[in-house]
XYZ file of N, CA and C in Angstrom:
687
model
N 158.454 74.563 28.597
C 157.413 74.086 28.911
C 156.600 74.958 28.712
N 155.220 74.754 28.159
C 154.214 75.618 27.873
C 153.596 76.401 29.025
N 153.810 77.481 29.276
C 153.030 78.362 30.405
C 151.519 78.772 29.822
N 151.234 79.150 28.560
C 149.731 79.439 28.574
C 148.601 78.882 28.900
N 147.507 79.567 28.941
C 146.113 78.870 29.400
C 146.216 77.751 28.834
N 145.668 76.669 29.458
C 145.219 75.485 29.423
C 143.513 75.438 29.067
N 143.331 74.423 28.122
C 141.787 74.305 27.898
C 141.225 72.994 27.766
N 140.248 72.645 28.338
C 139.962 70.752 28.563
C 140.071 70.782 27.442
N 140.331 69.631 27.383
C 140.418 68.664 26.258
C 138.945 68.291 25.744
N 138.923 68.464 24.227
C 137.410 68.118 23.363
C 137.746 66.721 22.850
N 136.726 66.410 23.711
C 136.620 64.807 23.001
C 136.371 64.459 21.676
N 136.690 63.563 21.243
C 136.569 63.422 19.909
C 135.358 62.919 19.403
N 134.618 63.644 17.998
C 133.286 63.356 17.995
C 132.889 62.192 16.977
N 131.754 61.562 17.598
C 132.051 60.150 15.984
C 131.684 60.077 14.768
N 131.910 59.622 13.964
C 131.415 59.837 12.713
C 129.928 59.876 12.426
N 129.895 60.814 11.531
C 128.391 61.212 11.097
C 127.603 60.219 9.985
N 126.687 59.564 10.466
C 126.281 58.229 9.663
C 124.875 58.658 9.174
N 124.442 58.836 7.809
C 123.034 58.846 7.419
C 122.242 57.425 7.736
N 121.042 57.777 8.269
C 120.008 56.936 8.720
C 118.963 56.654 7.578
N 119.254 56.050 6.802
C 117.839 55.601 6.054
C 116.188 56.083 6.511
N 115.596 56.552 5.560
C 114.233 56.903 6.246
C 113.586 56.029 6.567
N 112.742 56.192 7.287
C 111.400 55.010 8.244
C 110.678 54.692 7.262
N 109.984 53.724 6.596
C 108.868 53.196 5.838
C 107.821 53.179 6.481
N 107.367 54.085 5.837
C 105.925 54.627 6.331
C 104.724 53.267 5.835
N 103.881 53.022 6.896
C 102.549 52.249 6.196
C 101.325 52.924 5.821
N 100.421 52.116 4.901
C 99.342 52.522 4.383
C 98.155 53.289 5.557
N 97.843 54.527 5.117
C 97.040 54.867 6.044
C 95.473 53.974 6.028
N 94.621 54.495 7.305
C 93.475 53.851 7.450
C 92.436 54.111 6.009
N 92.896 55.737 5.590
C 91.436 56.149 4.627
C 91.975 55.566 3.288
N 93.264 55.136 3.133
C 93.879 54.834 1.827
C 93.201 53.312 1.937
N 93.710 52.624 3.078
C 93.094 50.889 2.671
C 91.375 51.061 2.098
N 90.674 51.548 3.184
C 89.341 51.670 2.697
C 89.056 52.159 1.720
N 89.467 53.324 0.704
C 89.358 53.701 -0.477
C 89.776 52.626 -1.325
N 90.444 51.401 -1.264
C 91.386 50.396 -1.800
C 90.183 49.700 -2.071
N 89.836 49.519 -0.712
C 88.251 48.364 -0.800
C 87.083 48.619 -1.584
N 86.654 49.803 -1.164
C 85.554 50.374 -1.793
C 85.740 49.916 -3.211
N 86.692 50.816 -3.924
C 86.948 50.816 -5.341
C 86.990 49.187 -5.920
N 87.704 48.487 -4.984
C 87.484 46.816 -5.772
C 86.335 46.376 -5.582
N 85.248 47.091 -4.494
C 83.951 46.197 -4.729
C 83.093 46.955 -5.548
N 83.425 47.840 -6.159
C 82.563 48.702 -7.337
C 83.319 48.312 -8.473
N 84.485 47.782 -8.398
C 84.824 47.048 -9.961
C 84.295 45.773 -10.059
N 84.167 45.051 -8.819
C 83.225 43.707 -8.892
C 81.989 43.885 -9.682
N 81.423 44.863 -8.883
C 79.679 45.061 -9.171
C 79.447 44.863 -10.720
N 80.205 46.170 -10.963
C 80.188 46.684 -12.484
C 80.630 45.477 -13.599
N 81.612 44.421 -13.163
C 81.753 43.203 -13.556
C 80.798 42.025 -13.688
N 80.194 41.621 -12.409
C 79.159 41.061 -12.314
C 77.724 41.683 -12.776
N 77.680 42.747 -13.102
C 76.414 43.159 -13.551
C 76.551 42.799 -15.106
N 77.603 43.245 -15.421
C 77.649 43.244 -16.824
C 77.760 41.241 -17.431
N 78.091 40.519 -16.725
C 77.871 38.919 -16.811
C 76.605 38.681 -16.734
N 75.764 39.144 -16.007
C 74.348 39.006 -15.929
C 73.377 39.034 -16.808
N 73.739 40.656 -17.383
C 73.058 41.156 -18.336
C 73.420 40.597 -19.828
N 74.538 40.028 -19.972
C 74.921 39.537 -21.170
C 74.380 37.843 -21.188
N 74.328 37.513 -20.146
C 73.772 35.630 -19.906
C 72.096 35.268 -19.470
N 71.905 36.784 -19.075
C 70.491 36.589 -18.414
C 69.597 36.282 -19.657
N 68.245 35.535 -19.618
C 67.566 35.004 -20.443
C 66.463 36.249 -20.575
N 66.350 35.946 -22.415
C 65.450 37.431 -22.689
C 63.916 37.190 -22.270
N 63.254 38.127 -21.891
C 61.668 38.184 -20.945
C 60.836 37.525 -21.884
N 61.302 37.831 -23.339
C 60.332 37.322 -24.398
C 60.417 35.533 -24.446
N 61.326 34.840 -23.884
C 61.329 33.538 -24.260
C 61.011 33.054 -22.754
N 60.323 34.047 -21.701
C 59.597 33.404 -20.690
C 58.539 32.457 -20.990
N 58.316 31.465 -20.308
C 57.060 30.550 -20.977
C 56.065 31.339 -20.376
N 54.780 30.966 -20.940
C 53.380 31.649 -20.015
C 53.050 31.171 -18.733
N 52.105 31.659 -18.139
C 51.786 31.163 -17.078
C 50.861 29.603 -17.044
N 50.623 29.998 -18.291
C 49.423 28.722 -18.624
C 50.285 27.649 -18.872
N 51.628 27.632 -19.797
C 52.732 26.573 -19.736
C 53.440 26.338 -18.453
N 53.412 27.290 -18.059
C 54.495 26.788 -16.477
C 53.519 26.099 -15.730
N 52.279 26.319 -15.723
C 51.269 25.709 -14.654
C 50.883 24.461 -15.334
N 51.177 24.235 -16.604
C 50.663 22.878 -17.222
C 48.966 23.367 -17.301
N 48.479 24.684 -17.780
C 47.127 24.782 -18.082
C 46.337 24.490 -17.281
N 46.503 24.560 -15.836
C 45.867 24.434 -14.756
C 44.468 25.893 -14.536
N 43.572 25.423 -14.704
C 42.399 26.487 -14.917
C 42.586 27.703 -13.520
N 43.006 26.902 -12.769
C 43.009 28.111 -11.676
C 43.502 29.314 -12.006
N 45.215 28.688 -12.344
C 46.164 29.384 -12.373
C 45.888 30.199 -13.773
N 44.928 29.927 -14.701
C 44.707 30.907 -15.690
C 44.203 32.556 -15.536
N 45.129 33.141 -15.942
C 44.252 34.202 -15.845
C 42.606 34.743 -16.409
N 42.101 35.309 -15.662
C 40.470 35.268 -16.322
C 40.948 36.039 -17.417
N 39.589 36.025 -18.582
C 39.813 36.757 -19.727
C 39.232 38.150 -19.246
N 39.864 39.121 -20.218
C 39.070 40.281 -20.030
C 37.580 40.753 -20.369
N 36.606 41.527 -20.384
C 35.292 41.488 -20.480
C 34.883 41.625 -22.228
N 36.346 42.499 -22.584
C 36.163 42.446 -23.812
C 36.155 41.590 -24.691
N 37.779 40.930 -24.084
C 37.743 39.324 -24.895
C 36.319 38.115 -24.680
N 35.889 38.309 -23.527
C 34.835 37.225 -23.017
C 33.670 37.596 -24.119
N 33.535 38.795 -24.313
C 32.527 39.494 -25.413
C 32.526 39.081 -26.832
N 33.848 39.672 -27.350
C 34.253 38.704 -28.590
C 34.167 37.685 -28.777
N 34.414 36.323 -27.986
C 34.293 35.028 -28.072
C 33.239 34.548 -27.820
N 31.908 35.257 -27.080
C 30.497 34.800 -27.245
C 30.090 34.811 -28.217
N 29.151 34.073 -28.815
C 28.618 34.013 -30.091
C 27.433 34.992 -30.114
N 27.155 35.685 -31.376
C 25.864 36.677 -31.159
C 24.723 36.018 -31.200
N 23.462 36.255 -30.644
C 22.514 35.810 -31.039
C 21.976 36.026 -32.070
N 21.361 35.318 -32.610
C 20.737 34.687 -34.216
C 19.598 35.659 -34.226
N 19.373 36.045 -35.058
C 17.903 36.245 -35.629
C 16.804 35.679 -36.469
N 15.825 35.131 -36.017
C 15.039 34.061 -36.172
C 14.777 34.148 -38.020
N 14.964 33.231 -38.706
C 14.512 33.483 -39.924
C 13.107 33.911 -40.556
N 13.313 34.714 -41.451
C 12.215 35.066 -41.666
C 11.148 33.858 -42.824
N 9.866 33.989 -42.546
C 9.377 32.464 -43.169
C 9.399 32.947 -44.725
N 9.811 31.930 -45.583
C 9.628 31.724 -46.795
C 8.200 31.869 -47.564
N 8.154 33.028 -48.494
C 6.623 33.157 -48.819
C 5.671 33.961 -48.348
N 4.267 33.663 -48.835
C 3.057 35.009 -47.690
C 2.935 33.465 -46.928
N 2.245 34.441 -45.725
C 2.156 33.912 -44.661
C 0.597 32.878 -44.700
N 0.509 32.071 -43.934
C -0.784 31.175 -43.768
C -1.287 30.957 -42.401
N -2.538 31.533 -42.328
C -3.180 31.503 -41.204
C -4.127 30.507 -41.306
N -4.902 30.317 -39.963
C -6.101 29.611 -39.574
C -7.324 30.751 -40.131
N -8.834 30.204 -40.430
C -9.816 31.087 -40.587
C -10.061 31.739 -39.051
N -10.257 32.781 -39.146
C -10.351 33.897 -37.802
C -9.445 34.422 -37.476
N -8.433 34.531 -38.043
C -6.984 35.216 -38.260
C -6.567 36.319 -38.893
N -6.380 37.501 -38.502
C -6.253 38.682 -39.659
C -4.872 38.436 -40.434
N -5.004 39.151 -41.403
C -3.236 39.274 -42.214
C -3.439 40.614 -42.614
N -2.399 41.260 -42.085
C -1.937 42.723 -42.692
C -1.300 42.673 -44.011
N -1.979 43.791 -44.844
C -1.506 43.633 -46.071
C -1.232 45.266 -46.430
N 0.196 45.463 -46.394
C 0.822 47.142 -46.810
C 0.860 47.219 -48.468
N 0.284 48.095 -48.916
C 0.319 48.713 -50.249
C 0.298 50.199 -50.367
N 1.386 50.469 -51.156
C 2.269 51.522 -51.035
C 2.203 52.240 -49.599
N 1.687 53.075 -49.600
C 1.534 54.267 -47.806
C 0.340 53.263 -47.249
N -0.575 52.922 -47.551
C -1.454 52.349 -46.821
C -1.656 50.837 -46.203
N -1.827 50.729 -45.293
C -2.376 49.304 -44.578
C -4.050 48.849 -44.384
N -3.827 47.891 -44.581
C -5.296 47.411 -43.908
C -4.905 45.971 -43.388
N -6.021 45.813 -42.795
C -6.298 44.518 -41.688
C -7.433 43.738 -42.177
N -6.986 42.439 -43.158
C -8.079 41.739 -43.512
C -8.212 40.309 -42.651
N -9.498 39.801 -42.504
C -9.791 38.462 -41.695
C -10.831 37.350 -42.561
N -10.405 36.857 -42.859
C -11.336 35.479 -43.171
C -12.283 35.227 -42.152
N -13.577 35.717 -41.791
C -14.468 35.046 -40.958
C -14.642 34.022 -40.617
N -15.502 33.193 -42.065
C -15.909 31.877 -42.379
C -15.792 31.622 -43.512
N -15.896 30.096 -43.973
C -15.890 29.620 -45.486
C -16.810 28.264 -45.589
N -18.142 28.651 -46.016
C -18.928 27.707 -45.812
C -19.555 27.823 -47.094
N -20.402 26.631 -47.173
C -21.378 25.860 -48.664
C -22.271 26.957 -48.388
N -23.176 27.069 -49.579
C -24.230 28.167 -49.483
C -24.905 28.014 -51.062
N -26.390 28.234 -51.032
C -26.944 28.310 -52.017
C -28.107 29.541 -52.156
N -28.181 29.406 -53.404
C -29.275 30.600 -53.783
C -30.934 30.360 -53.868
N -31.726 31.005 -53.221
C -33.026 30.556 -53.462
C -33.463 31.030 -54.920
N -32.491 31.805 -55.659
C -33.358 32.083 -57.069
C -32.827 31.094 -57.885
N -33.805 30.243 -59.010
C -33.599 29.470 -59.612
C -32.699 29.731 -61.291
N -32.696 31.444 -61.184
C -31.832 31.633 -62.273
C -30.478 31.608 -61.685
N -30.009 32.137 -61.074
C -28.740 31.766 -60.162
C -28.494 30.705 -59.592
N -28.203 29.674 -60.363
C -27.312 28.393 -59.722
C -26.240 28.005 -60.050
N -25.351 27.289 -59.152
C -23.770 27.353 -59.796
C -23.806 26.320 -60.573
N -22.841 26.554 -61.701
C -22.239 25.830 -62.744
C -21.684 24.798 -62.331
N -20.759 24.988 -61.811
C -19.662 23.641 -61.050
C -20.296 22.782 -60.099
N -21.288 22.944 -59.763
C -21.808 22.231 -58.270
C -22.043 22.663 -57.007
N -21.536 23.762 -56.617
C -21.609 24.241 -55.191
C -21.126 25.834 -55.174
N -22.006 26.451 -54.333
C -21.714 28.159 -54.176
C -20.980 27.762 -52.593
N -20.018 28.279 -52.868
C -18.861 28.680 -51.413
C -18.999 30.358 -50.975
N -19.682 30.459 -49.929
C -19.409 31.920 -49.349
C -18.417 31.997 -48.410
N -17.376 33.261 -48.723
C -16.421 33.401 -47.714
C -16.701 34.410 -46.958
N -17.109 35.108 -45.936
C -17.401 36.031 -45.066
C -15.959 36.465 -44.781
N -16.094 38.203 -45.255
C -14.484 38.827 -45.236
C -14.770 40.142 -44.008
N -13.548 40.424 -43.811
C -13.707 41.701 -42.366
C -12.583 42.728 -43.166
N -12.529 43.879 -43.635
C -11.883 44.482 -44.262
C -11.530 46.064 -43.512
N -10.543 46.250 -42.693
C -10.495 47.366 -42.043
C -9.110 47.978 -42.101
N -9.403 49.366 -42.580
C -8.190 50.193 -43.025
C -7.558 51.110 -41.682
N -6.365 50.604 -41.601
C -5.491 50.672 -40.411
C -4.818 52.143 -40.706
N -4.517 52.171 -41.874
C -3.800 53.446 -42.323
C -3.808 53.743 -43.829
N -4.234 55.112 -44.041
C -4.508 55.477 -45.290
C -5.853 55.028 -45.890
N -5.975 54.904 -47.025
C -7.229 54.062 -47.935
C -7.287 52.613 -48.230
N -8.245 52.191 -48.376
C -8.197 50.562 -49.327
C -9.192 50.483 -50.001
N -9.024 49.760 -50.858
C -10.447 49.778 -51.935
C -10.363 48.030 -51.894
N -9.904 47.492 -51.265
C -9.843 45.733 -51.590
C -11.183 45.489 -51.643
N -11.588 44.297 -52.798
C -12.889 43.748 -52.818
C -12.869 42.494 -53.193
N -13.996 41.754 -53.523
C -13.755 40.653 -53.964
C -13.115 40.144 -55.311
N -12.780 41.027 -55.776
C -11.129 40.493 -57.074
C -10.108 40.285 -56.459
N -10.060 40.482 -55.157
C -8.694 40.590 -54.655
C -8.302 39.156 -53.563
N -9.866 38.240 -53.646
C -9.656 36.806 -53.459
C -9.959 35.560 -54.005
N -9.445 34.530 -53.696
C -9.417 33.415 -54.881
C -9.385 32.301 -53.741
N -10.537 31.395 -54.405
C -10.304 29.647 -53.501
C -9.482 28.838 -54.256
N -8.468 28.293 -53.309
C -7.922 27.528 -53.877
C -8.350 25.749 -53.540
N -8.478 25.019 -54.610
C -8.676 23.749 -54.315
C -7.607 23.016 -53.695
N -8.091 21.974 -53.014
C -6.823 20.892 -52.394
C -6.014 20.312 -53.284
N -6.450 20.189 -54.889
C -5.949 19.769 -55.991
C -5.304 20.942 -56.692
N -5.441 22.151 -56.267
C -4.821 22.932 -57.058
C -5.349 23.950 -57.818
N -6.578 23.474 -58.074
C -7.702 24.393 -59.097
C -7.725 25.750 -57.995
N -8.120 26.699 -59.404
C -7.825 28.147 -59.032
C -9.274 28.499 -59.249
N -10.046 29.256 -58.216
C -11.823 29.630 -58.713
C -11.474 31.278 -58.222
N -12.313 31.725 -59.358
C -12.356 33.081 -59.177
C -13.729 33.712 -58.556
N -14.024 34.834 -57.866
C -14.753 35.287 -57.193
C -15.911 35.560 -58.348
N -17.674 35.407 -58.036
C -18.584 35.539 -58.957
C -19.325 36.695 -57.988
N -19.842 37.376 -59.476
C -20.358 38.982 -58.769
C -21.930 38.684 -59.313
N -22.442 39.633 -58.227
C -23.905 39.910 -58.316
C -24.670 38.135 -58.178
N -24.142 37.504 -57.093
C -25.082 36.211 -56.961
C -26.302 36.384 -56.153
N -27.450 36.199 -56.635
C -28.587 36.382 -56.046
C -28.864 35.610 -54.583
N -29.481 36.296 -53.830
C -29.807 35.483 -52.618
C -28.352 35.193 -51.419
N -27.493 35.369 -51.718
C -26.507 35.230 -50.578
C -26.065 36.256 -50.150
N -26.491 37.051 -49.124
C -26.225 38.067 -48.434
C -25.887 38.416 -47.091
N -24.950 39.165 -46.860
C -24.429 40.724 -47.781
C -23.658 40.102 -48.490
N -23.129 40.582 -49.704
C -22.173 40.567 -50.493
C -20.826 41.884 -50.442
N -19.784 41.311 -50.318
C -18.641 42.641 -50.005
C -18.898 43.314 -51.031
N -18.767 44.592 -50.747
C -18.928 45.670 -52.107
C -17.756 45.595 -52.644
N -18.176 45.689 -54.207
C -16.558 45.951 -55.049
C -16.117 47.236 -55.105
N -16.993 48.558 -55.304
C -16.624 49.730 -55.704
C -16.227 50.260 -54.347
N -16.747 50.588 -53.062
C -16.277 51.367 -51.836
C -14.940 51.403 -51.501
N -14.396 52.504 -51.573
C -13.291 52.646 -51.374
C -13.419 53.323 -49.481
N -12.811 52.956 -48.541
C -12.788 53.188 -47.140
C -11.646 53.642 -46.554
N -11.701 54.847 -45.977
C -10.701 55.846 -45.119
C -10.315 55.151 -44.197
N -8.767 55.721 -43.471
C -8.081 54.807 -42.388
C -9.545 54.630 -40.865
N -9.419 54.037 -40.659
C -10.019 54.060 -39.385
C -11.315 53.115 -39.469
N -11.826 53.144 -41.064
C -12.925 52.614 -41.379
C -13.020 50.982 -41.876
N -14.525 50.428 -42.010
C -14.091 49.136 -42.258
C -15.563 48.837 -43.460
N -15.477 47.658 -43.837
C -16.447 47.093 -44.918
C -16.325 45.659 -44.795
N -17.327 44.819 -44.832
C -17.420 43.410 -44.885
C -18.451 42.932 -45.807
N -18.506 41.109 -45.656
C -19.690 40.723 -46.611
C -18.907 39.318 -46.927
N -19.979 38.832 -48.035
C -19.221 37.597 -48.325
C -19.069 37.770 -49.997
N -17.630 36.962 -49.852
C -17.393 36.868 -51.322
C -17.528 35.480 -52.001
N -18.435 35.211 -52.845
C -18.932 33.780 -53.098
C -18.158 33.163 -54.754
N -17.831 31.826 -54.396
C -17.294 30.882 -55.613
C -18.034 30.106 -56.214
N -18.239 29.837 -56.967
C -18.767 28.756 -57.824
C -17.934 27.891 -57.564
N -17.915 26.259 -57.097
C -16.642 25.663 -57.154
C -17.304 24.248 -57.352
N -16.411 22.749 -57.647
C -16.680 21.701 -57.582
C -16.935 21.011 -55.751
N -17.682 20.570 -55.481
C -18.144 20.111 -54.360
C -17.289 19.229 -53.783
N -16.632 18.618 -54.582
C -15.699 17.619 -54.343
C -14.525 18.113 -54.042
N -14.151 19.355 -54.282
C -12.810 20.216 -54.047
C -12.668 20.935 -53.002
N -14.166 21.112 -52.376
C -14.123 21.889 -51.090
C -13.624 21.752 -49.860
N -13.385 20.234 -49.365
C -12.680 19.888 -48.282
C -11.188 20.245 -48.460
N -10.888 21.138 -47.456
C -9.410 21.217 -47.518
C -8.960 22.731 -48.338
N -9.802 22.963 -48.996
C -9.656 24.225 -49.994
C -8.992 25.623 -49.103
N -8.232 26.502 -49.441
C -8.095 27.373 -48.700
C -7.868 28.700 -49.669
N -8.307 30.042 -48.696
C -8.552 31.302 -49.588
C -7.201 31.931 -49.752
N -7.140 32.570 -50.980
C -6.090 33.228 -51.019
C -6.254 34.906 -51.104
N -5.460 35.663 -50.640
C -5.753 37.252 -50.948
C -4.412 37.571 -51.321
N -4.906 38.518 -52.529
C -3.636 39.369 -53.263
C -3.807 40.748 -53.251
N -2.848 41.648 -53.339
C -2.934 43.026 -53.115
C -3.216 43.517 -54.797
N -3.626 45.071 -54.857
C -3.829 45.429 -55.863
C -3.033 45.349 -57.362
N -1.480 44.828 -56.782
C -0.889 44.476 -57.844
C -0.787 42.957 -58.472
N -1.672 42.326 -57.557
C -1.745 41.175 -58.107
C -1.002 40.043 -57.010
N -0.003 40.789 -55.953
C 0.839 40.040 -55.076
C 0.381 39.457 -54.324
N 0.613 37.980 -53.957
C -0.350 37.386 -53.091
C 0.335 37.740 -51.338
N -0.501 37.826 -51.021
C -0.406 38.552 -49.249
C -0.714 36.984 -47.884
N -1.286 36.232 -48.318
C -1.596 34.961 -47.731
C -2.376 34.306 -48.023
N -2.857 33.401 -47.100
C -3.935 32.253 -47.644
C -4.425 32.045 -45.550
N -5.807 31.826 -46.163
C -6.554 31.057 -44.720
C -6.956 29.925 -44.819
N -6.680 28.893 -44.302
C -7.070 27.320 -44.113
C -8.163 27.072 -43.523
N -9.092 26.543 -44.293
C -10.331 25.504 -43.706
C -9.882 24.396 -42.460
């Protein structure tokens, strides 16, 4: 018999079993990151598709075409466009040839740097009391002329005037016809602001008197105008 000290009996230990690690679920932060990333990817893909298939702005119909040409929806023209579209005023055409006026109206003559205003005051039949001074064609015609130097000097005289009959016959002025006074001085030169006047006498066929006109030329013989009777 064993008489040594007695120890309580040790209960047997259960066998050691390795437990598998518990599975961890995704955290809230990870889930949010995944969702945000997916949305960004979808936006990028959608933007690319829109950019590829979107119509070219140059192909967009104009406002007039889209509205069927409605005047109320048509943009107003810019001031510069309206000015360009408006026709420019046209200048009145210059009359061809020398001017023709009625007896009593002036004609301005420009010769070199001088300017002269000439007026035929009247055109009348005339007679000379001198028996030795009678018309060879049948009728004296006295043309009363006023010459005024508006600028510079002028020496216009009887030789610058001619009587043109209705049928085209041209009559030159006569010199020193006695008894038809006063007669226009052929020799006097007048200065600026001065004037001279007098009759220019013609010897014409009385049948051509009606409808005749007086012609004025400058010192070069260029016709400056006509007076009609």
